[in-house]
mmCIF file of C-alpha atoms in Angstrom:
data_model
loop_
_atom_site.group_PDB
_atom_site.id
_atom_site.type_symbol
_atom_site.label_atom_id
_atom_site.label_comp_id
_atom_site.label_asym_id
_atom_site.label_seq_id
_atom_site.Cartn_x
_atom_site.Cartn_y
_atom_site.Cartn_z
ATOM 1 C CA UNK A 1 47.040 142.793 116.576
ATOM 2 C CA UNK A 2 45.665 139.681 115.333
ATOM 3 C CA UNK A 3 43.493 137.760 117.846
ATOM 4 C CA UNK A 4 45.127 134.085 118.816
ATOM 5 C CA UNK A 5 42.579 132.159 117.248
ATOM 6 C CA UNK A 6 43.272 134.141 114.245
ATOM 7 C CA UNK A 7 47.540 133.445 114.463
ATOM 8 C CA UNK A 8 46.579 130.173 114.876
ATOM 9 C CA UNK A 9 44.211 129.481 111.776
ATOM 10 C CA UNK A 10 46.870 131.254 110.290
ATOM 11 C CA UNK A 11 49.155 128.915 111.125
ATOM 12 C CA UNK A 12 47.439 126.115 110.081
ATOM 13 C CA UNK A 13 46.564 127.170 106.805
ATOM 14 C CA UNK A 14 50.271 127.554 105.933
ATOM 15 C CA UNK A 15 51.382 124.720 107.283
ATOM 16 C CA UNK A 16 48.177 122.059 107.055
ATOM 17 C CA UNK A 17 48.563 120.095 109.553
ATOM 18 C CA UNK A 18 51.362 121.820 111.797
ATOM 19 C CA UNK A 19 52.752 120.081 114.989
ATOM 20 C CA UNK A 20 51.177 121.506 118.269
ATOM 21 C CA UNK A 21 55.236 122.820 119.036
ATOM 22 C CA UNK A 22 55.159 124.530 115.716
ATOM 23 C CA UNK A 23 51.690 126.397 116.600
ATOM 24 C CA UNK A 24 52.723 127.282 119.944
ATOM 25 C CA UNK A 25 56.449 128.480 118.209
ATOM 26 C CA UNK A 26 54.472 130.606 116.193
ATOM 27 C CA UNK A 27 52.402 132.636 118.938
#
């Protein structure tokens, strides 16, 4: 499993400059 920080750089490098909703959608 994939630490949080991790999901959440993650998530920003998909999305660039995701919405905090979208980041928290994706945890």
């Amino acid at each position: 499993m994939p630490s949080p920080v991790g999901h959440v750089l993650f998530a920003f490098a998909i999305s660039g400059v995701p919405k905090p909703r979208e980041v928290f959608t994706r945890w």
